[in-house]
Amino acid sequence: MNTHRTIELIAPSGYPQDPEAVHRALARLHAEGHRVEGIQATERRYQRFAGTDGQRAAELNRLADPSRDLPDIVLAVRGGYGAVRILHGLDYDGLQRRLADQPVAFCGHSDFTAIQLALFARAGLTTFGGPMLVSDFGAEALSSFTMHHFWDTLSKPDFTLKVNAPQAQAVDVSGTLWGGNLAVLTSLIGTPYLPPVQGGILFVEDVNEQPFRIERMIYQLHLSGILAQQQALVLGDFSGGKPYESDNGYDLKEMVEQVRSVIGIPVITGLPFGHIPDMVTLPVGALAQLHATAHGFELAVSGYPHLG
């Protein structure tokens, strides 16, 4: 049984389109004894967003208020689109003062990547790429793998992920673990919201993107000089983007071989992270060691806020 936690919901992007998923998620969390706050975040609607830009920014900024008790977990309701519209309105100084030394776990993925990278770049806050309320806690079939890794990661100061996916390159590097959704990450290039990580281990994922589009975004990271500053590129899941008939055999595997031949750093494949039922939880901004062989890879992670 997990320790009972206080979970505050935020919806910085789209609104939940499946009310039943929200109900399932809340019922499961309440059944485990957790206290869920901010449920109104699941009810707001403004065009395609979960509230106006001002409402969604204020939802995050209230966490900087020293008069409020902090939750254990800040959980994104869902992704979609919209987080980039509120980046300029966040109180980074206030959030840093309030949260820098507090074991509060921000968690989400997909469009939430924009919030995570901005908090890391502007406030030095480490967050978690992991499950969200609707798609994961509210899934019709709850993934025991996802839930175990989420709660296990948040409850201790370090973990080692072992993946039995054969690798084409032997790798033994260490650095800052960072990344998230590839399309969101590349959209922040040239802005003050992309952290200037040197010697990092960059992980990326995406959904419904064809191989050539994935390659184009990786090339953008390469040509802008960002990949040259990293120790390794770790690829998560890229489901949903089927090649076109006109691609003439050019698929995800061919794409990986192409970028591997030009970017100048190791490319690791098979990370169970992304828009998939069984996903790991990864701290964005933590310290990591990556060891890969022909038999698979290990990712040892430490130095992130944990709930104990």
CSV table of C-alpha atoms in Angstrom, one decimal:
chain,number,residue,atom,x,y,z
A,1,MET,CA,0.0,0.0,0.0
A,2,ASN,CA,1.4,3.4,-0.9
A,3,THR,CA,1.7,6.2,1.6
A,4,HIS,CA,-1.3,8.5,1.5
A,5,ARG,CA,-0.3,11.6,-0.5
A,6,THR,CA,-1.8,15.0,-1.3
A,7,ILE,CA,-2.0,15.4,-5.0
A,8,GLU,CA,-2.8,18.7,-6.6
A,9,LEU,CA,-4.1,18.7,-10.2
A,10,ILE,CA,-3.1,21.3,-12.8
A,11,ALA,CA,-4.2,21.6,-16.4
A,12,PRO,CA,-1.8,23.8,-18.3
A,13,SER,CA,-2.8,22.5,-21.7
A,14,GLY,CA,-5.9,20.9,-23.1
A,15,TYR,CA,-9.1,20.0,-21.2
A,16,PRO,CA,-10.0,16.3,-20.6
A,17,GLN,CA,-12.2,15.0,-23.4
A,18,ASP,CA,-13.3,11.9,-21.6
A,19,PRO,CA,-15.1,12.5,-18.4
A,20,GLU,CA,-15.2,8.8,-17.6
A,21,ALA,CA,-11.4,8.7,-17.5
A,22,VAL,CA,-11.4,11.6,-15.0
A,23,HIS,CA,-13.9,9.7,-12.8
A,24,ARG,CA,-11.9,6.5,-13.0
A,25,ALA,CA,-8.7,8.3,-12.1
A,26,LEU,CA,-10.2,10.2,-9.1
A,27,ALA,CA,-11.9,7.0,-7.8
A,28,ARG,CA,-8.7,5.1,-7.9
A,29,LEU,CA,-6.7,7.8,-6.2
A,30,HIS,CA,-9.4,8.2,-3.5
A,31,ALA,CA,-9.6,4.5,-3.0
A,32,GLU,CA,-5.9,4.4,-2.2
A,33,GLY,CA,-6.4,7.1,0.4
A,34,HIS,CA,-4.8,10.0,-1.5
A,35,ARG,CA,-6.2,13.5,-1.1
A,36,VAL,CA,-6.8,15.1,-4.4
A,37,GLU,CA,-7.0,18.9,-4.7
A,38,GLY,CA,-7.6,21.2,-7.6
A,39,ILE,CA,-10.3,19.0,-9.2
A,40,GLN,CA,-11.8,22.1,-10.8
A,41,ALA,CA,-8.8,21.9,-13.2
A,42,THR,CA,-10.6,19.0,-14.9
A,43,GLU,CA,-13.8,21.1,-15.3
A,44,ARG,CA,-12.6,24.3,-16.9
A,45,ARG,CA,-13.1,24.9,-20.6
A,46,TYR,CA,-12.0,27.7,-22.9
A,47,GLN,CA,-11.9,26.9,-26.6
A,48,ARG,CA,-9.6,23.9,-26.8
A,49,PHE,CA,-7.9,24.7,-23.6
A,50,ALA,CA,-8.5,23.9,-19.9
A,51,GLY,CA,-9.1,27.6,-19.1
A,52,THR,CA,-7.8,30.9,-20.3
A,53,ASP,CA,-4.1,31.5,-20.4
A,54,GLY,CA,-4.4,33.6,-17.3
A,55,GLN,CA,-6.3,30.9,-15.4
A,56,ARG,CA,-3.8,28.2,-16.4
A,57,ALA,CA,-0.8,30.3,-15.4
A,58,ALA,CA,-2.3,31.3,-12.1
A,59,GLU,CA,-2.9,27.6,-11.3
A,60,LEU,CA,0.9,27.1,-11.4
A,61,ASN,CA,1.8,30.4,-9.8
A,62,ARG,CA,-0.3,29.7,-6.7
A,63,LEU,CA,2.3,27.1,-5.8
A,64,ALA,CA,4.6,30.0,-5.1
A,65,ASP,CA,2.3,31.4,-2.4
A,66,PRO,CA,4.0,30.8,1.0
A,67,SER,CA,0.7,31.0,2.8
A,68,ARG,CA,-0.5,27.8,1.1
A,69,ASP,CA,0.4,24.3,2.2
A,70,LEU,CA,2.4,22.5,-0.5
A,71,PRO,CA,1.1,19.2,-2.0
A,72,ASP,CA,3.3,16.1,-2.3
A,73,ILE,CA,2.6,15.7,-6.0
A,74,VAL,CA,1.6,18.2,-8.7
A,75,LEU,CA,0.0,16.1,-11.4
A,76,ALA,CA,-0.8,17.2,-14.9
A,77,VAL,CA,-4.4,16.4,-16.0
A,78,ARG,CA,-3.4,15.8,-19.7
A,79,GLY,CA,-1.3,17.1,-22.5
A,80,GLY,CA,-2.5,18.3,-25.9
A,81,TYR,CA,-1.4,21.8,-26.6
A,82,GLY,CA,-1.4,25.1,-24.7
A,83,ALA,CA,1.5,25.1,-22.3
A,84,VAL,CA,3.7,27.2,-24.4
A,85,ARG,CA,1.1,30.0,-24.3
A,86,ILE,CA,1.6,30.4,-20.5
A,87,LEU,CA,5.4,30.1,-20.2
A,88,HIS,CA,5.9,33.9,-20.2
A,89,GLY,CA,3.3,34.3,-17.4
A,90,LEU,CA,4.9,32.0,-14.8
A,91,ASP,CA,6.4,33.4,-11.6
A,92,TYR,CA,9.8,31.6,-11.9
A,93,ASP,CA,11.4,33.5,-9.1
A,94,GLY,CA,8.6,32.9,-6.8
A,95,LEU,CA,8.4,29.2,-7.7
A,96,GLN,CA,12.1,28.8,-7.2
A,97,ARG,CA,12.0,30.5,-3.7
A,98,ARG,CA,9.0,28.3,-2.6
A,99,LEU,CA,10.0,25.0,-4.2
A,100,ALA,CA,13.8,24.8,-4.5
A,101,ASP,CA,14.3,22.9,-1.3
A,102,GLN,CA,10.9,21.2,-1.1
A,103,PRO,CA,10.2,17.5,-2.0
A,104,VAL,CA,7.3,18.3,-4.4
A,105,ALA,CA,7.0,16.1,-7.4
A,106,PHE,CA,5.7,17.7,-10.6
A,107,CYS,CA,4.7,15.0,-13.0
A,108,GLY,CA,3.4,14.7,-16.6
A,109,HIS,CA,4.6,14.2,-20.2
A,110,SER,CA,3.7,15.2,-23.7
A,111,ASP,CA,2.8,19.0,-23.9
A,112,PHE,CA,3.8,19.2,-20.2
A,113,THR,CA,7.4,19.0,-21.4
A,114,ALA,CA,7.2,22.8,-22.0
A,115,ILE,CA,6.4,23.4,-18.4
A,116,GLN,CA,9.1,21.1,-17.2
A,117,LEU,CA,11.9,22.5,-19.4
A,118,ALA,CA,10.9,26.1,-18.5
A,119,LEU,CA,10.9,25.3,-14.8
A,120,PHE,CA,14.4,23.7,-15.1
A,121,ALA,CA,15.8,26.5,-17.3
A,122,ARG,CA,14.3,29.5,-15.3
A,123,ALA,CA,13.9,28.2,-11.8
A,124,GLY,CA,16.3,25.2,-11.6
A,125,LEU,CA,13.5,22.9,-10.6
A,126,THR,CA,13.7,19.1,-11.2
A,127,THR,CA,10.4,17.6,-12.3
A,128,PHE,CA,9.3,14.1,-13.5
A,129,GLY,CA,8.4,12.9,-16.9
A,130,GLY,CA,5.7,10.3,-16.1
A,131,PRO,CA,2.0,9.5,-16.0
A,132,MET,CA,-0.8,12.0,-16.1
A,133,LEU,CA,-4.3,11.9,-14.6
A,134,VAL,CA,-6.5,11.1,-17.7
A,135,SER,CA,-4.3,8.9,-19.9
A,136,ASP,CA,-2.6,6.9,-17.2
A,137,PHE,CA,-4.4,7.0,-13.8
A,138,GLY,CA,-7.7,7.1,-15.7
A,139,ALA,CA,-6.9,4.4,-18.3
A,140,GLU,CA,-9.5,1.7,-18.8
A,141,ALA,CA,-6.9,-0.9,-17.9
A,142,LEU,CA,-4.6,0.5,-15.2
A,143,SER,CA,-0.9,-0.4,-15.9
A,144,SER,CA,0.7,-2.0,-12.9
A,145,PHE,CA,4.1,-1.4,-14.5
A,146,THR,CA,3.5,2.4,-14.8
A,147,MET,CA,2.1,2.7,-11.4
A,148,HIS,CA,4.8,0.7,-9.7
A,149,HIS,CA,7.6,2.6,-11.4
A,150,PHE,CA,5.9,6.0,-10.6
A,151,TRP,CA,5.4,5.4,-6.9
A,152,ASP,CA,8.7,3.6,-6.5
A,153,THR,CA,10.7,6.4,-8.2
A,154,LEU,CA,9.0,9.1,-6.1
A,155,SER,CA,9.6,7.3,-2.8
A,156,LYS,CA,13.3,6.9,-2.9
A,157,PRO,CA,16.4,9.0,-3.7
A,158,ASP,CA,17.7,6.9,-6.6
A,159,PHE,CA,16.9,4.0,-8.9
A,160,THR,CA,18.4,2.0,-11.7
A,161,LEU,CA,16.4,1.2,-14.8
A,162,LYS,CA,17.4,-2.0,-16.7
A,163,VAL,CA,16.2,-2.4,-20.3
A,164,ASN,CA,16.8,-5.6,-22.2
A,165,ALA,CA,17.0,-3.9,-25.6
A,166,PRO,CA,20.2,-4.8,-27.6
A,167,GLN,CA,22.2,-1.7,-28.5
A,168,ALA,CA,24.3,-1.0,-31.6
A,169,GLN,CA,26.8,1.1,-29.6
A,170,ALA,CA,28.6,0.5,-26.3
A,171,VAL,CA,28.1,3.5,-24.1
A,172,ASP,CA,29.4,4.5,-20.6
A,173,VAL,CA,28.6,8.1,-19.8
A,174,SER,CA,27.1,10.3,-17.1
A,175,GLY,CA,25.4,13.7,-17.0
A,176,THR,CA,22.2,15.6,-16.4
A,177,LEU,CA,19.1,13.6,-17.5
A,178,TRP,CA,16.7,15.8,-19.4
A,179,GLY,CA,14.2,15.8,-22.3
A,180,GLY,CA,10.6,14.9,-23.0
A,181,ASN,CA,8.4,15.3,-26.0
A,182,LEU,CA,10.5,15.9,-29.1
A,183,ALA,CA,8.2,18.3,-30.9
A,184,VAL,CA,7.7,20.4,-27.8
A,185,LEU,CA,11.4,20.4,-27.0
A,186,THR,CA,12.4,21.5,-30.5
A,187,SER,CA,9.8,24.3,-30.4
A,188,LEU,CA,11.6,25.9,-27.5
A,189,ILE,CA,15.0,26.2,-29.4
A,190,GLY,CA,16.1,29.8,-29.3
A,191,THR,CA,13.9,30.7,-26.4
A,192,PRO,CA,14.8,31.3,-22.7
A,193,TYR,CA,12.8,28.2,-21.8
A,194,LEU,CA,15.1,25.6,-23.2
A,195,PRO,CA,17.7,24.7,-20.5
A,196,PRO,CA,21.3,25.1,-21.7
A,197,VAL,CA,22.4,21.6,-20.6
A,198,GLN,CA,26.0,20.7,-21.2
A,199,GLY,CA,27.2,17.1,-21.1
A,200,GLY,CA,23.7,15.8,-20.6
A,201,ILE,CA,21.8,12.6,-21.4
A,202,LEU,CA,18.9,13.7,-23.6
A,203,PHE,CA,15.8,11.5,-23.8
A,204,VAL,CA,13.0,12.1,-26.3
A,205,GLU,CA,9.6,10.6,-27.4
A,206,ASP,CA,6.7,11.5,-29.6
A,207,VAL,CA,3.4,10.2,-31.0
A,208,ASN,CA,1.8,10.3,-34.4
A,209,GLU,CA,4.9,11.6,-36.1
A,210,GLN,CA,6.2,9.9,-39.3
A,211,PRO,CA,9.9,8.9,-39.3
A,212,PHE,CA,10.9,11.8,-41.6
A,213,ARG,CA,9.3,14.3,-39.3
A,214,ILE,CA,11.2,12.7,-36.3
A,215,GLU,CA,14.4,12.9,-38.3
A,216,ARG,CA,13.7,16.6,-39.2
A,217,MET,CA,13.4,17.5,-35.5
A,218,ILE,CA,16.5,15.6,-34.5
A,219,TYR,CA,18.3,17.3,-37.3
A,220,GLN,CA,17.1,20.6,-35.9
A,221,LEU,CA,18.7,19.7,-32.5
A,222,HIS,CA,21.8,18.6,-34.4
A,223,LEU,CA,22.2,21.6,-36.6
A,224,SER,CA,21.5,24.1,-33.7
A,225,GLY,CA,24.5,22.5,-31.8
A,226,ILE,CA,22.4,21.1,-29.0
A,227,LEU,CA,23.2,17.5,-29.6
A,228,ALA,CA,27.0,18.2,-29.8
A,229,GLN,CA,26.8,19.3,-26.2
A,230,GLN,CA,25.2,16.0,-25.0
A,231,GLN,CA,26.7,12.7,-24.0
A,232,ALA,CA,24.0,10.6,-25.6
A,233,LEU,CA,20.6,10.7,-27.2
A,234,VAL,CA,18.1,8.2,-25.8
A,235,LEU,CA,15.0,7.4,-27.9
A,236,GLY,CA,11.8,6.5,-26.2
A,237,ASP,CA,8.6,5.4,-27.9
A,238,PHE,CA,7.5,6.8,-31.3
A,239,SER,CA,4.1,5.1,-31.8
A,240,GLY,CA,1.4,6.1,-34.2
A,241,GLY,CA,3.6,7.5,-37.0
A,242,LYS,CA,3.3,5.0,-39.8
A,243,PRO,CA,5.5,5.6,-42.9
A,244,TYR,CA,3.9,6.7,-46.1
A,245,GLU,CA,3.8,4.4,-49.1
A,246,SER,CA,6.0,6.9,-50.9
A,247,ASP,CA,8.7,6.5,-48.2
A,248,ASN,CA,9.8,3.4,-50.2
A,249,GLY,CA,11.2,1.4,-47.2
A,250,TYR,CA,12.3,4.4,-45.1
A,251,ASP,CA,11.0,3.6,-41.6
A,252,LEU,CA,11.9,4.3,-38.0
A,253,LYS,CA,14.9,1.9,-38.1
A,254,GLU,CA,16.3,3.6,-41.2
A,255,MET,CA,15.8,7.0,-39.5
A,256,VAL,CA,17.7,5.9,-36.5
A,257,GLU,CA,20.6,4.7,-38.5
A,258,GLN,CA,20.7,7.9,-40.5
A,259,VAL,CA,20.8,10.2,-37.5
A,260,ARG,CA,23.3,7.9,-35.7
A,261,SER,CA,25.6,8.4,-38.7
A,262,VAL,CA,25.6,12.2,-38.5
A,263,ILE,CA,25.0,13.6,-35.0
A,264,GLY,CA,28.3,12.5,-33.5
A,265,ILE,CA,27.0,11.1,-30.2
A,266,PRO,CA,25.7,7.7,-29.2
A,267,VAL,CA,22.0,6.9,-29.9
A,268,ILE,CA,20.3,4.5,-27.5
A,269,THR,CA,16.9,2.9,-28.4
A,270,GLY,CA,14.1,1.1,-26.5
A,271,LEU,CA,13.5,3.4,-23.6
A,272,PRO,CA,10.0,2.6,-22.3
A,273,PHE,CA,8.8,6.2,-22.1
A,274,GLY,CA,6.2,8.1,-24.1
A,275,HIS,CA,2.6,7.8,-25.1
A,276,ILE,CA,2.4,4.1,-24.1
A,277,PRO,CA,0.5,2.2,-21.4
A,278,ASP,CA,3.7,0.8,-19.7
A,279,MET,CA,6.0,3.7,-19.1
A,280,VAL,CA,8.7,4.6,-16.7
A,281,THR,CA,9.0,7.8,-14.6
A,282,LEU,CA,12.1,9.9,-15.3
A,283,PRO,CA,13.4,12.9,-13.4
A,284,VAL,CA,14.1,15.9,-15.6
A,285,GLY,CA,17.2,17.5,-14.2
A,286,ALA,CA,18.6,14.7,-12.2
A,287,LEU,CA,22.0,13.1,-12.4
A,288,ALA,CA,22.3,9.9,-14.5
A,289,GLN,CA,24.8,7.3,-15.5
A,290,LEU,CA,24.1,5.4,-18.8
A,291,HIS,CA,25.8,2.1,-19.5
A,292,ALA,CA,24.8,0.3,-22.7
A,293,THR,CA,26.1,-2.9,-24.4
A,294,ALA,CA,24.9,-5.3,-27.0
A,295,HIS,CA,22.7,-6.9,-24.4
A,296,GLY,CA,20.8,-3.8,-23.3
A,297,PHE,CA,21.3,-0.7,-21.2
A,298,GLU,CA,21.1,0.5,-17.6
A,299,LEU,CA,20.2,4.0,-16.5
A,300,ALA,CA,21.1,4.9,-12.9
A,301,VAL,CA,19.4,8.1,-11.7
A,302,SER,CA,19.9,10.1,-8.5
A,303,GLY,CA,19.8,13.6,-7.1
A,304,TYR,CA,16.1,14.4,-7.5
A,305,PRO,CA,13.4,15.4,-5.0
A,306,HIS,CA,11.7,12.3,-3.5
A,307,LEU,CA,8.8,11.9,-1.1
A,308,GLY,CA,10.5,9.3,1.2
